[in-house]
Amino acid sequence: MNNAAAPDLSSLDFWARPYEERERSFKWLRDNDPVSWHRPPEPLAPGLENSKGYWAIVRYEHLKELSRNDTVFSSAEGVFLDDFPQLETILSFIVMDDPRHKALRGITQYAFSPRNIRRMEQQIRDMATKIVDEVAPRSEGDLCELVFKQLPGRVFAEVFVGLKDMHRREVLIESAEQLGAWADPTYAHIGPPLAVFQDAARKIMEIAYEEADRCRRQPDDNLMTWIVDANHEGQQMTKEELGAFFTLLVGAANDTSRHAMAHAVINLHRHPEQKALLLEDFEGRIDVAVEELMRWSPPLMHFRRTALTDFDLDGTTIKAGDKVVLWYCSGNRDERVFPDPDRFDLLRSPNRHLSFGNGPHFCMGSSLGRQMVKCILREFNGRMHNLEIGEPTMLLSNFMNGVLSLPGRWTP
Ligand code: HEM
């Protein structure tokens, strides 16, 4: 459709606008051009180039249909809008299709059993308490640095890998930071964005290999030991597959959870009447409330697929080889599914948002991500008295809805 009102999702200028303004553009697309073609995106960082245009999918039902249809819509050609190489050896099964995706995910599923999830949830709760113990006696600071970055970093190093050595813990946390910040000029001395990403992955994999050996020799009660032990239909992960899986986990668990916590604190602050409603019965309401927090500000805004065959979607032909971008953030505000979608309503139910994806690639760590948000809100509510927050600094990205910094002040 050629229409002057159509938003240009490919321009960096679009992504520099506030989320709510962008959402009005997605609404325009949902109503007027639900399967729209876009020019190649302006690259997010120097050193990246995009050669292909793409389809933007913005309605909830279309998003569900396409994300479930992995025989036509492949993840193996890459999952980001930008032409980042598929990096299968680094990002494991999130960039694979069945049967390899199913086999590898099947192996790891064993480690994410209900018993193991419950154990990790308890550890996350203890860790959140410890972090707020350290931060509460101060009276101000950047909450992203002090809290939101800390929790997923330590969960990864201690709960997932069981790292005891402080130095290696630091290396792992710093490498995780580098993996998520490949486009950040701070790392430009290492090389172009792809080199920054690969360098971080190499450091993570080295630690994963060594810790896997340790857990084989001395089994522990942590995710690494469960993965080393895990098998699916007699198959175990090779050393390289295990290294790639841990790199995927760093990428998938770290920044997502960090930004989810930051948004949760910001959104409660911006909606004091909703915050009061939650605090009237925190334990009774937090499970429902966390879903609205996730719907309102999804940490990841899209995932991409590539069509393997021609496909008709509502009268539009998507051609084999075309890039197809699933804007989960737009589905979360689709008025065809969510009544009054622009109302922030912590008691909204049902609330089947798409912030953890849908279909065979549905997030494996959704309960752990939710748990980090819940634990931080519980700790903040109990111990960060009279918390006031300032203006957040937002990341410029078409993928990650990221909060870079959030100044806070509270009574020690
Ligand atoms: C609030 C935090 C989180 C959010 C918003 C989030 C979001 C997502 C989304 C949208 C996907 C779907 C990818 C696709 O459609 O291709 C996904 C996949 C995945 N997530 Fe999460 N995630 C979060 C936390 C976590 C955590 C804590 C872990 C680790 C324990 C994790 C592990 C994974 C894995 C392994 C996949 C790939 C699944 C597959 O390809 O089969 N995530 N996540």
Short mmCIF file of C-alpha atoms and ligand atoms in Angstrom, two decimals:
data_model
loop_
_atom_site.label_atom_id
_atom_site.label_comp_id
_atom_site.label_asym_id
_atom_site.label_seq_id
_atom_site.Cartn_x
_atom_site.Cartn_y
_atom_site.Cartn_z
CA MET A 1 0.00 0.00 0.00
CA ASN A 2 1.35 3.42 -0.93
CA ASN A 3 0.03 5.79 1.68
CA ALA A 4 1.65 8.89 3.18
CA ALA A 5 0.20 7.96 6.59
CA ALA A 6 1.98 4.57 6.57
CA PRO A 7 4.78 4.43 9.14
CA ASP A 8 8.32 3.73 8.00
CA LEU A 9 9.37 0.91 10.34
CA SER A 10 12.73 0.78 8.56
CA SER A 11 13.91 4.24 9.61
CA LEU A 12 16.00 4.74 12.75
CA ASP A 13 13.99 7.91 13.31
CA PHE A 14 10.90 5.73 13.91
CA TRP A 15 12.70 3.75 16.64
CA ALA A 16 13.91 6.94 18.32
CA ARG A 17 10.27 7.90 19.07
CA PRO A 18 8.54 7.03 22.34
CA TYR A 19 6.93 3.57 22.59
CA GLU A 20 3.36 4.90 22.83
CA GLU A 21 3.81 6.97 19.69
CA ARG A 22 5.16 3.95 17.83
CA GLU A 23 2.21 1.93 19.07
CA ARG A 24 -0.16 4.40 17.35
CA SER A 25 1.67 3.62 14.08
CA PHE A 26 1.30 -0.11 14.66
CA LYS A 27 -2.41 0.49 15.27
CA TRP A 28 -2.58 2.28 11.91
CA LEU A 29 -1.00 -0.75 10.25
CA ARG A 30 -3.30 -3.20 12.07
CA ASP A 31 -6.34 -1.25 10.81
CA ASN A 32 -5.18 -0.25 7.33
CA ASP A 33 -2.40 -2.48 6.07
CA PRO A 34 -2.02 -5.58 8.25
CA VAL A 35 0.42 -7.37 5.90
CA SER A 36 2.68 -4.54 4.71
CA TRP A 37 5.94 -4.54 2.73
CA HIS A 38 8.89 -2.42 3.97
CA ARG A 39 12.22 -1.35 2.52
CA PRO A 40 15.49 -2.76 4.01
CA PRO A 41 15.92 -1.38 7.53
CA GLU A 42 18.48 1.34 8.18
CA PRO A 43 21.25 -0.56 10.03
CA LEU A 44 21.41 -0.17 13.80
CA ALA A 45 25.19 0.22 13.85
CA PRO A 46 28.06 1.02 11.49
CA GLY A 47 29.48 -2.18 10.04
CA LEU A 48 26.06 -3.75 9.43
CA GLU A 49 24.26 -3.73 6.10
CA ASN A 50 20.74 -4.69 5.17
CA SER A 51 19.95 -5.70 1.62
CA LYS A 52 16.42 -7.05 1.81
CA GLY A 53 12.96 -5.65 2.48
CA TYR A 54 10.45 -7.53 4.62
CA TRP A 55 6.80 -8.13 5.47
CA ALA A 56 5.52 -6.66 8.74
CA ILE A 57 2.95 -8.84 10.54
CA VAL A 58 1.07 -6.84 13.16
CA ARG A 59 -2.29 -8.48 14.00
CA TYR A 60 -2.53 -10.91 16.92
CA GLU A 61 -4.22 -13.73 14.99
CA HIS A 62 -1.73 -13.48 12.11
CA LEU A 63 1.17 -13.53 14.57
CA LYS A 64 -0.17 -16.66 16.20
CA GLU A 65 -0.79 -18.35 12.87
CA LEU A 66 2.66 -17.65 11.45
CA SER A 67 4.68 -18.31 14.60
CA ARG A 68 3.01 -21.77 14.86
CA ASN A 69 3.60 -22.63 11.22
CA ASP A 70 7.28 -23.53 11.31
CA THR A 71 7.07 -25.74 8.21
CA VAL A 72 6.60 -22.58 6.11
CA PHE A 73 8.16 -19.92 8.36
CA SER A 74 11.72 -20.86 9.17
CA SER A 75 13.98 -19.58 11.96
CA ALA A 76 17.09 -21.09 10.37
CA GLU A 77 17.78 -18.06 8.13
CA GLY A 78 18.02 -15.76 11.14
CA VAL A 79 15.61 -14.33 13.72
CA PHE A 80 16.39 -10.60 13.68
CA LEU A 81 15.02 -8.02 11.29
CA ASP A 82 18.58 -6.90 10.55
CA ASP A 83 20.75 -9.12 8.34
CA PHE A 84 22.73 -10.58 11.20
CA PRO A 85 24.22 -13.90 10.02
CA GLN A 86 22.32 -16.89 11.35
CA LEU A 87 25.11 -17.88 13.75
CA GLU A 88 23.78 -21.33 14.44
CA THR A 89 26.99 -22.32 16.20
CA ILE A 90 26.46 -19.47 18.66
CA LEU A 91 22.71 -19.18 19.10
CA SER A 92 21.78 -22.86 19.15
CA PHE A 93 18.22 -23.98 18.50
CA ILE A 94 16.53 -20.59 18.47
CA VAL A 95 17.95 -20.35 14.90
CA MET A 96 17.07 -23.92 13.89
CA ASP A 97 13.99 -25.66 12.53
CA ASP A 98 12.69 -29.13 13.33
CA PRO A 99 13.89 -31.84 13.48
CA ARG A 100 17.16 -30.38 14.94
CA HIS A 101 15.30 -27.72 16.93
CA LYS A 102 12.99 -30.33 18.45
CA ALA A 103 15.84 -32.72 19.30
CA LEU A 104 18.01 -30.11 21.03
CA ARG A 105 15.12 -28.39 22.78
CA GLY A 106 13.97 -31.85 23.88
CA ILE A 107 17.31 -32.52 25.56
CA THR A 108 17.24 -29.23 27.48
CA GLN A 109 13.58 -29.66 28.44
CA TYR A 110 14.67 -32.29 30.95
CA ALA A 111 16.66 -29.63 32.82
CA PHE A 112 13.63 -27.31 32.87
CA SER A 113 11.44 -29.84 34.72
CA PRO A 114 8.88 -28.44 37.22
CA ARG A 115 11.09 -29.58 40.13
CA ASN A 116 14.15 -27.81 38.73
CA ILE A 117 12.19 -24.67 37.87
CA ARG A 118 10.87 -24.52 41.45
CA ARG A 119 14.40 -24.82 42.77
CA MET A 120 15.68 -22.04 40.50
CA GLU A 121 12.71 -19.83 41.41
CA GLN A 122 13.60 -20.16 45.10
CA GLN A 123 17.24 -19.30 44.33
CA ILE A 124 16.14 -16.23 42.35
CA ARG A 125 14.06 -15.12 45.32
CA ASP A 126 17.03 -15.47 47.70
CA MET A 127 19.29 -13.64 45.28
CA ALA A 128 16.85 -10.74 44.84
CA THR A 129 16.76 -10.37 48.64
CA LYS A 130 20.57 -10.33 48.78
CA ILE A 131 20.88 -7.69 46.06
CA VAL A 132 18.35 -5.40 47.72
CA ASP A 133 20.18 -5.96 51.06
CA GLU A 134 23.22 -4.42 49.38
CA VAL A 135 21.39 -1.56 47.67
CA ALA A 136 18.76 -0.47 50.20
CA PRO A 137 21.24 1.21 52.64
CA ARG A 138 22.32 3.63 49.88
CA SER A 139 19.95 6.47 49.14
CA GLU A 140 20.27 6.91 45.39
CA GLY A 141 21.79 5.53 42.21
CA ASP A 142 21.12 4.04 38.80
CA LEU A 143 18.71 1.17 39.40
CA CYS A 144 19.75 -0.52 36.14
CA GLU A 145 23.38 -0.79 37.27
CA LEU A 146 22.62 -1.53 40.92
CA VAL A 147 19.75 -3.98 40.59
CA PHE A 148 18.31 -4.91 37.19
CA LYS A 149 21.66 -5.84 35.62
CA GLN A 150 22.80 -7.64 38.76
CA LEU A 151 20.00 -10.13 39.22
CA PRO A 152 20.06 -11.92 35.82
CA GLY A 153 23.89 -11.77 35.74
CA ARG A 154 24.19 -13.48 39.11
CA VAL A 155 21.36 -15.91 38.35
CA PHE A 156 23.26 -16.96 35.27
CA ALA A 157 26.66 -17.32 36.93
CA GLU A 158 25.50 -18.90 40.19
CA VAL A 159 22.17 -20.64 39.54
CA PHE A 160 22.69 -21.80 35.95
CA VAL A 161 26.42 -22.50 35.87
CA GLY A 162 27.20 -22.84 39.60
CA LEU A 163 30.38 -20.74 39.25
CA LYS A 164 32.24 -20.43 42.53
CA ASP A 165 35.32 -18.56 41.31
CA MET A 166 34.73 -14.79 41.64
CA HIS A 167 37.06 -13.83 38.79
CA ARG A 168 35.39 -16.20 36.32
CA ARG A 169 32.00 -15.02 37.53
CA GLU A 170 33.03 -11.46 36.64
CA VAL A 171 34.32 -12.57 33.21
CA LEU A 172 31.02 -14.33 32.53
CA ILE A 173 28.91 -11.35 33.61
CA GLU A 174 31.04 -8.97 31.51
CA SER A 175 30.86 -11.27 28.49
CA ALA A 176 27.09 -11.45 28.86
CA GLU A 177 27.02 -7.66 28.86
CA GLN A 178 29.16 -7.56 25.71
CA LEU A 179 26.98 -10.15 23.93
CA GLY A 180 23.89 -7.99 24.37
CA ALA A 181 25.68 -4.75 23.51
CA TRP A 182 27.31 -5.76 20.21
CA ALA A 183 26.13 -2.54 18.55
CA ASP A 184 27.44 -0.33 21.37
CA PRO A 185 30.41 1.90 20.33
CA THR A 186 32.06 1.09 23.70
CA TYR A 187 33.14 -2.21 22.13
CA ALA A 188 34.18 -0.78 18.74
CA HIS A 189 37.87 -1.38 19.58
CA ILE A 190 37.22 -5.14 19.25
CA GLY A 191 35.93 -4.71 15.69
CA PRO A 192 32.63 -4.46 13.81
CA PRO A 193 29.45 -5.59 15.63
CA LEU A 194 29.68 -9.18 14.45
CA ALA A 195 33.24 -9.49 15.79
CA VAL A 196 32.11 -8.05 19.16
CA PHE A 197 29.34 -10.64 19.31
CA GLN A 198 31.61 -13.54 18.35
CA ASP A 199 34.29 -12.49 20.83
CA ALA A 200 31.73 -12.46 23.66
CA ALA A 201 30.37 -15.85 22.58
CA ARG A 202 33.89 -17.33 22.54
CA LYS A 203 34.50 -16.25 26.15
CA ILE A 204 31.12 -17.63 27.29
CA MET A 205 31.73 -20.95 25.54
CA GLU A 206 35.19 -21.37 27.09
CA ILE A 207 33.66 -21.04 30.55
CA ALA A 208 30.76 -23.33 29.60
CA TYR A 209 33.16 -26.08 28.41
CA GLU A 210 35.23 -25.94 31.60
CA GLU A 211 32.24 -25.85 33.90
CA ALA A 212 30.57 -28.71 32.03
CA ASP A 213 33.69 -30.82 32.67
CA ARG A 214 33.61 -29.85 36.33
CA CYS A 215 29.92 -30.76 36.64
CA ARG A 216 30.58 -34.14 34.98
CA ARG A 217 33.29 -34.86 37.55
CA GLN A 218 31.42 -33.38 40.52
CA PRO A 219 27.68 -33.26 39.82
CA ASP A 220 25.90 -30.40 41.56
CA ASP A 221 22.28 -29.27 41.81
CA ASN A 222 22.45 -26.67 39.03
CA LEU A 223 21.30 -26.19 35.44
CA MET A 224 24.71 -27.07 34.00
CA THR A 225 24.71 -30.48 35.75
CA TRP A 226 21.12 -31.15 34.66
CA ILE A 227 22.03 -30.30 31.04
CA VAL A 228 25.19 -32.41 31.10
CA ASP A 229 23.03 -35.32 32.34
CA ALA A 230 20.09 -34.67 30.04
CA ASN A 231 19.18 -36.87 27.12
CA HIS A 232 16.25 -37.07 24.71
CA GLU A 233 15.55 -40.37 22.96
CA GLY A 234 19.07 -41.50 23.86
CA GLN A 235 20.76 -38.36 22.47
CA GLN A 236 22.95 -36.03 24.56
CA MET A 237 24.40 -32.65 23.62
CA THR A 238 27.88 -32.54 22.11
CA LYS A 239 30.44 -30.22 23.66
CA GLU A 240 29.86 -27.62 20.90
CA GLU A 241 26.05 -27.86 21.19
CA LEU A 242 26.31 -27.33 24.92
CA GLY A 243 28.53 -24.25 24.47
CA ALA A 244 26.07 -22.78 21.96
CA PHE A 245 23.11 -23.51 24.25
CA PHE A 246 24.73 -21.63 27.12
CA THR A 247 25.45 -18.69 24.82
CA LEU A 248 21.78 -18.73 23.76
CA LEU A 249 20.78 -18.74 27.43
CA VAL A 250 23.01 -15.74 28.16
CA GLY A 251 21.44 -13.89 25.22
CA ALA A 252 17.90 -14.98 26.02
CA ALA A 253 17.86 -14.64 29.79
CA ASN A 254 19.96 -11.62 30.59
CA ASP A 255 18.84 -8.45 28.84
CA THR A 256 15.22 -9.60 28.54
CA SER A 257 14.80 -10.03 32.30
CA ARG A 258 16.77 -6.90 33.08
CA HIS A 259 14.55 -4.73 30.89
CA ALA A 260 11.37 -6.47 32.12
CA MET A 261 12.24 -5.47 35.71
CA ALA A 262 13.07 -1.89 34.72
CA HIS A 263 9.80 -1.49 32.79
CA ALA A 264 7.83 -2.99 35.68
CA VAL A 265 9.19 -0.39 38.10
CA ILE A 266 8.67 2.45 35.60
CA ASN A 267 5.11 1.41 34.72
CA LEU A 268 4.02 1.11 38.34
CA HIS A 269 5.48 4.55 38.99
CA ARG A 270 3.60 6.01 35.99
CA HIS A 271 0.28 4.45 37.11
CA PRO A 272 0.10 5.15 40.86
CA GLU A 273 -3.56 4.10 41.16
CA GLN A 274 -2.69 0.70 39.65
CA LYS A 275 0.34 0.40 41.91
CA ALA A 276 -1.90 1.08 44.94
CA LEU A 277 -4.29 -1.63 43.74
CA LEU A 278 -1.44 -4.13 43.55
CA LEU A 279 -0.07 -3.20 46.96
CA GLU A 280 -3.50 -3.67 48.59
CA ASP A 281 -2.98 -7.43 48.07
CA PHE A 282 0.49 -7.99 46.64
CA GLU A 283 0.65 -11.78 47.05
CA GLY A 284 -2.90 -12.26 45.80
CA ARG A 285 -2.47 -10.08 42.71
CA ILE A 286 1.13 -10.27 41.58
CA ASP A 287 0.69 -13.33 39.33
CA VAL A 288 -2.01 -11.60 37.28
CA ALA A 289 -0.28 -8.22 37.41
CA VAL A 290 2.98 -9.51 35.99
CA GLU A 291 1.16 -10.54 32.79
CA GLU A 292 -0.07 -6.98 32.23
CA LEU A 293 3.43 -5.64 32.93
CA MET A 294 4.76 -8.01 30.26
CA ARG A 295 1.99 -7.14 27.77
CA TRP A 296 2.44 -3.41 28.23
CA SER A 297 6.21 -3.26 27.73
CA PRO A 298 7.54 -6.39 26.01
CA PRO A 299 11.36 -6.49 26.34
CA LEU A 300 11.66 -8.00 22.85
CA MET A 301 9.56 -6.36 20.15
CA HIS A 302 9.96 -8.74 17.22
CA PHE A 303 11.29 -12.05 15.98
CA ARG A 304 11.87 -12.78 12.31
CA ARG A 305 11.15 -15.75 10.11
CA THR A 306 11.87 -16.53 6.42
CA ALA A 307 9.20 -18.07 4.18
CA LEU A 308 10.26 -21.42 2.72
CA THR A 309 7.36 -21.61 0.23
CA ASP A 310 4.82 -19.13 -1.16
CA PHE A 311 2.07 -18.46 1.37
CA ASP A 312 -1.21 -16.58 1.15
CA LEU A 313 -2.01 -14.44 4.18
CA ASP A 314 -5.37 -12.67 3.97
CA GLY A 315 -5.08 -12.24 0.19
CA THR A 316 -1.40 -11.15 0.18
CA THR A 317 1.18 -13.54 -1.27
CA ILE A 318 4.34 -13.90 0.77
CA LYS A 319 6.95 -15.34 -1.60
CA ALA A 320 9.42 -18.11 -0.80
CA GLY A 321 12.63 -16.47 0.48
CA ASP A 322 10.87 -13.34 1.84
CA LYS A 323 11.73 -12.05 5.29
CA VAL A 324 8.70 -11.95 7.60
CA VAL A 325 8.85 -9.92 10.80
CA LEU A 326 6.55 -10.88 13.68
CA TRP A 327 5.84 -7.72 15.68
CA TYR A 328 4.83 -9.32 18.98
CA CYS A 329 4.64 -5.83 20.52
CA SER A 330 1.83 -4.90 18.11
CA GLY A 331 -0.13 -8.11 18.79
CA ASN A 332 -0.14 -7.19 22.48
CA ARG A 333 -2.23 -4.07 21.75
CA ASP A 334 -4.55 -5.61 19.14
CA GLU A 335 -8.05 -4.35 19.91
CA ARG A 336 -9.48 -7.44 18.16
CA VAL A 337 -8.26 -9.52 21.12
CA PHE A 338 -7.63 -7.21 24.09
CA PRO A 339 -10.62 -5.05 25.17
CA ASP A 340 -9.54 -1.44 25.63
CA PRO A 341 -5.91 -2.37 24.88
CA ASP A 342 -4.43 1.05 25.73
CA ARG A 343 -5.64 0.82 29.30
CA PHE A 344 -2.96 -0.42 31.73
CA ASP A 345 -4.96 -2.80 33.89
CA LEU A 346 -3.05 -4.95 36.34
CA LEU A 347 -6.11 -7.14 36.93
CA ARG A 348 -6.67 -7.82 33.20
CA SER A 349 -7.73 -11.41 32.68
CA PRO A 350 -7.49 -13.28 30.37
CA ASN A 351 -4.22 -11.80 29.17
CA ARG A 352 -2.68 -14.00 26.48
CA HIS A 353 0.04 -11.57 25.39
CA LEU A 354 2.81 -12.53 22.99
CA SER A 355 5.78 -11.22 24.96
CA PHE A 356 7.20 -14.74 25.35
CA GLY A 357 6.42 -15.66 21.72
CA ASN A 358 4.16 -18.46 20.58
CA GLY A 359 4.41 -21.89 18.97
CA PRO A 360 7.44 -24.20 18.90
CA HIS A 361 9.95 -21.47 19.83
CA PHE A 362 7.94 -20.30 22.86
CA CYS A 363 10.30 -19.01 25.55
CA MET A 364 11.80 -21.77 27.73
CA GLY A 365 12.53 -19.40 30.61
CA SER A 366 9.22 -17.55 30.86
CA SER A 367 8.57 -18.61 34.47
CA LEU A 368 12.12 -17.56 35.47
CA GLY A 369 11.75 -14.19 33.73
CA ARG A 370 8.42 -13.62 35.48
CA GLN A 371 9.97 -14.69 38.79
CA MET A 372 12.72 -12.05 38.54
CA VAL A 373 10.09 -9.32 38.01
CA LYS A 374 7.93 -10.54 40.89
CA CYS A 375 10.83 -10.86 43.33
CA ILE A 376 12.21 -7.42 42.58
CA LEU A 377 8.80 -5.78 42.97
CA ARG A 378 8.28 -7.62 46.28
CA GLU A 379 11.68 -6.50 47.59
CA PHE A 380 11.23 -2.92 46.35
CA ASN A 381 7.82 -2.73 47.94
CA GLY A 382 9.08 -3.96 51.29
CA ARG A 383 12.44 -2.22 51.54
CA MET A 384 13.07 0.62 49.09
CA HIS A 385 10.98 3.16 51.01
CA ASN A 386 9.64 6.32 49.30
CA LEU A 387 11.22 5.28 46.01
CA GLU A 388 11.21 8.08 43.43
CA ILE A 389 12.48 7.52 39.91
CA GLY A 390 13.71 9.95 37.27
CA GLU A 391 13.64 9.80 33.48
CA PRO A 392 14.90 6.54 31.96
CA THR A 393 17.41 6.52 29.07
CA MET A 394 16.14 4.21 26.35
CA LEU A 395 18.13 2.02 23.95
CA LEU A 396 17.77 2.78 20.22
CA SER A 397 16.71 -0.57 18.76
CA ASN A 398 14.04 -2.21 16.64
CA PHE A 399 14.44 -5.47 18.60
CA MET A 400 15.13 -4.85 22.26
CA ASN A 401 12.84 -2.50 24.18
CA GLY A 402 15.70 -1.60 26.47
CA VAL A 403 16.15 0.71 29.46
CA LEU A 404 19.80 1.77 29.70
CA SER A 405 19.60 3.73 32.92
CA LEU A 406 17.01 4.67 35.53
CA PRO A 407 17.96 7.13 38.28
CA GLY A 408 16.36 6.38 41.63
CA ARG A 409 16.24 7.95 45.09
CA TRP A 410 14.88 6.32 48.24
CA THR A 411 14.99 6.49 52.04
CA PRO A 412 17.69 4.14 53.38
C1 HEM B 1 11.19 -11.43 30.73
C2 HEM B 1 12.11 -12.16 30.21
C3 HEM B 1 12.04 -12.87 28.88
C4 HEM B 1 11.39 -12.54 27.71
C5 HEM B 1 10.54 -11.31 27.45
C6 HEM B 1 11.67 -13.58 26.74
C7 HEM B 1 11.15 -13.62 25.45
C8 HEM B 1 11.33 -14.65 24.55
C9 HEM B 1 10.70 -14.74 23.24
C10 HEM B 1 9.75 -13.69 22.66
C11 HEM B 1 11.10 -15.90 22.66
C12 HEM B 1 10.60 -16.44 21.32
C13 HEM B 1 11.63 -16.47 20.19
C14 HEM B 1 11.02 -16.72 18.82
O1 HEM B 1 9.82 -16.49 18.60
O2 HEM B 1 11.79 -17.12 17.93
C15 HEM B 1 12.03 -16.55 23.60
C16 HEM B 1 12.71 -17.74 23.36
C17 HEM B 1 13.57 -18.30 24.25
N1 HEM B 1 13.82 -17.91 25.56
FE1 HEM B 1 13.05 -16.29 26.48
N2 HEM B 1 12.48 -14.51 27.33
C18 HEM B 1 12.72 -14.12 28.63
C19 HEM B 1 13.48 -14.79 29.58
C20 HEM B 1 14.15 -15.98 29.35
C21 HEM B 1 14.96 -16.67 30.34
C22 HEM B 1 15.15 -16.21 31.79
C23 HEM B 1 15.47 -17.75 29.71
C24 HEM B 1 16.39 -18.82 30.26
C25 HEM B 1 16.21 -19.52 31.26
C26 HEM B 1 14.97 -17.77 28.34
C27 HEM B 1 15.26 -18.74 27.40
C28 HEM B 1 14.74 -18.77 26.11
C29 HEM B 1 15.10 -19.78 25.13
C30 HEM B 1 16.09 -20.93 25.34
C31 HEM B 1 14.37 -19.50 23.96
C32 HEM B 1 14.43 -20.26 22.63
C33 HEM B 1 13.32 -21.26 22.52
C34 HEM B 1 13.29 -22.00 21.19
O3 HEM B 1 13.84 -21.51 20.19
O4 HEM B 1 12.74 -23.10 21.16
N3 HEM B 1 14.18 -16.67 28.17
N4 HEM B 1 12.13 -15.77 24.74
#
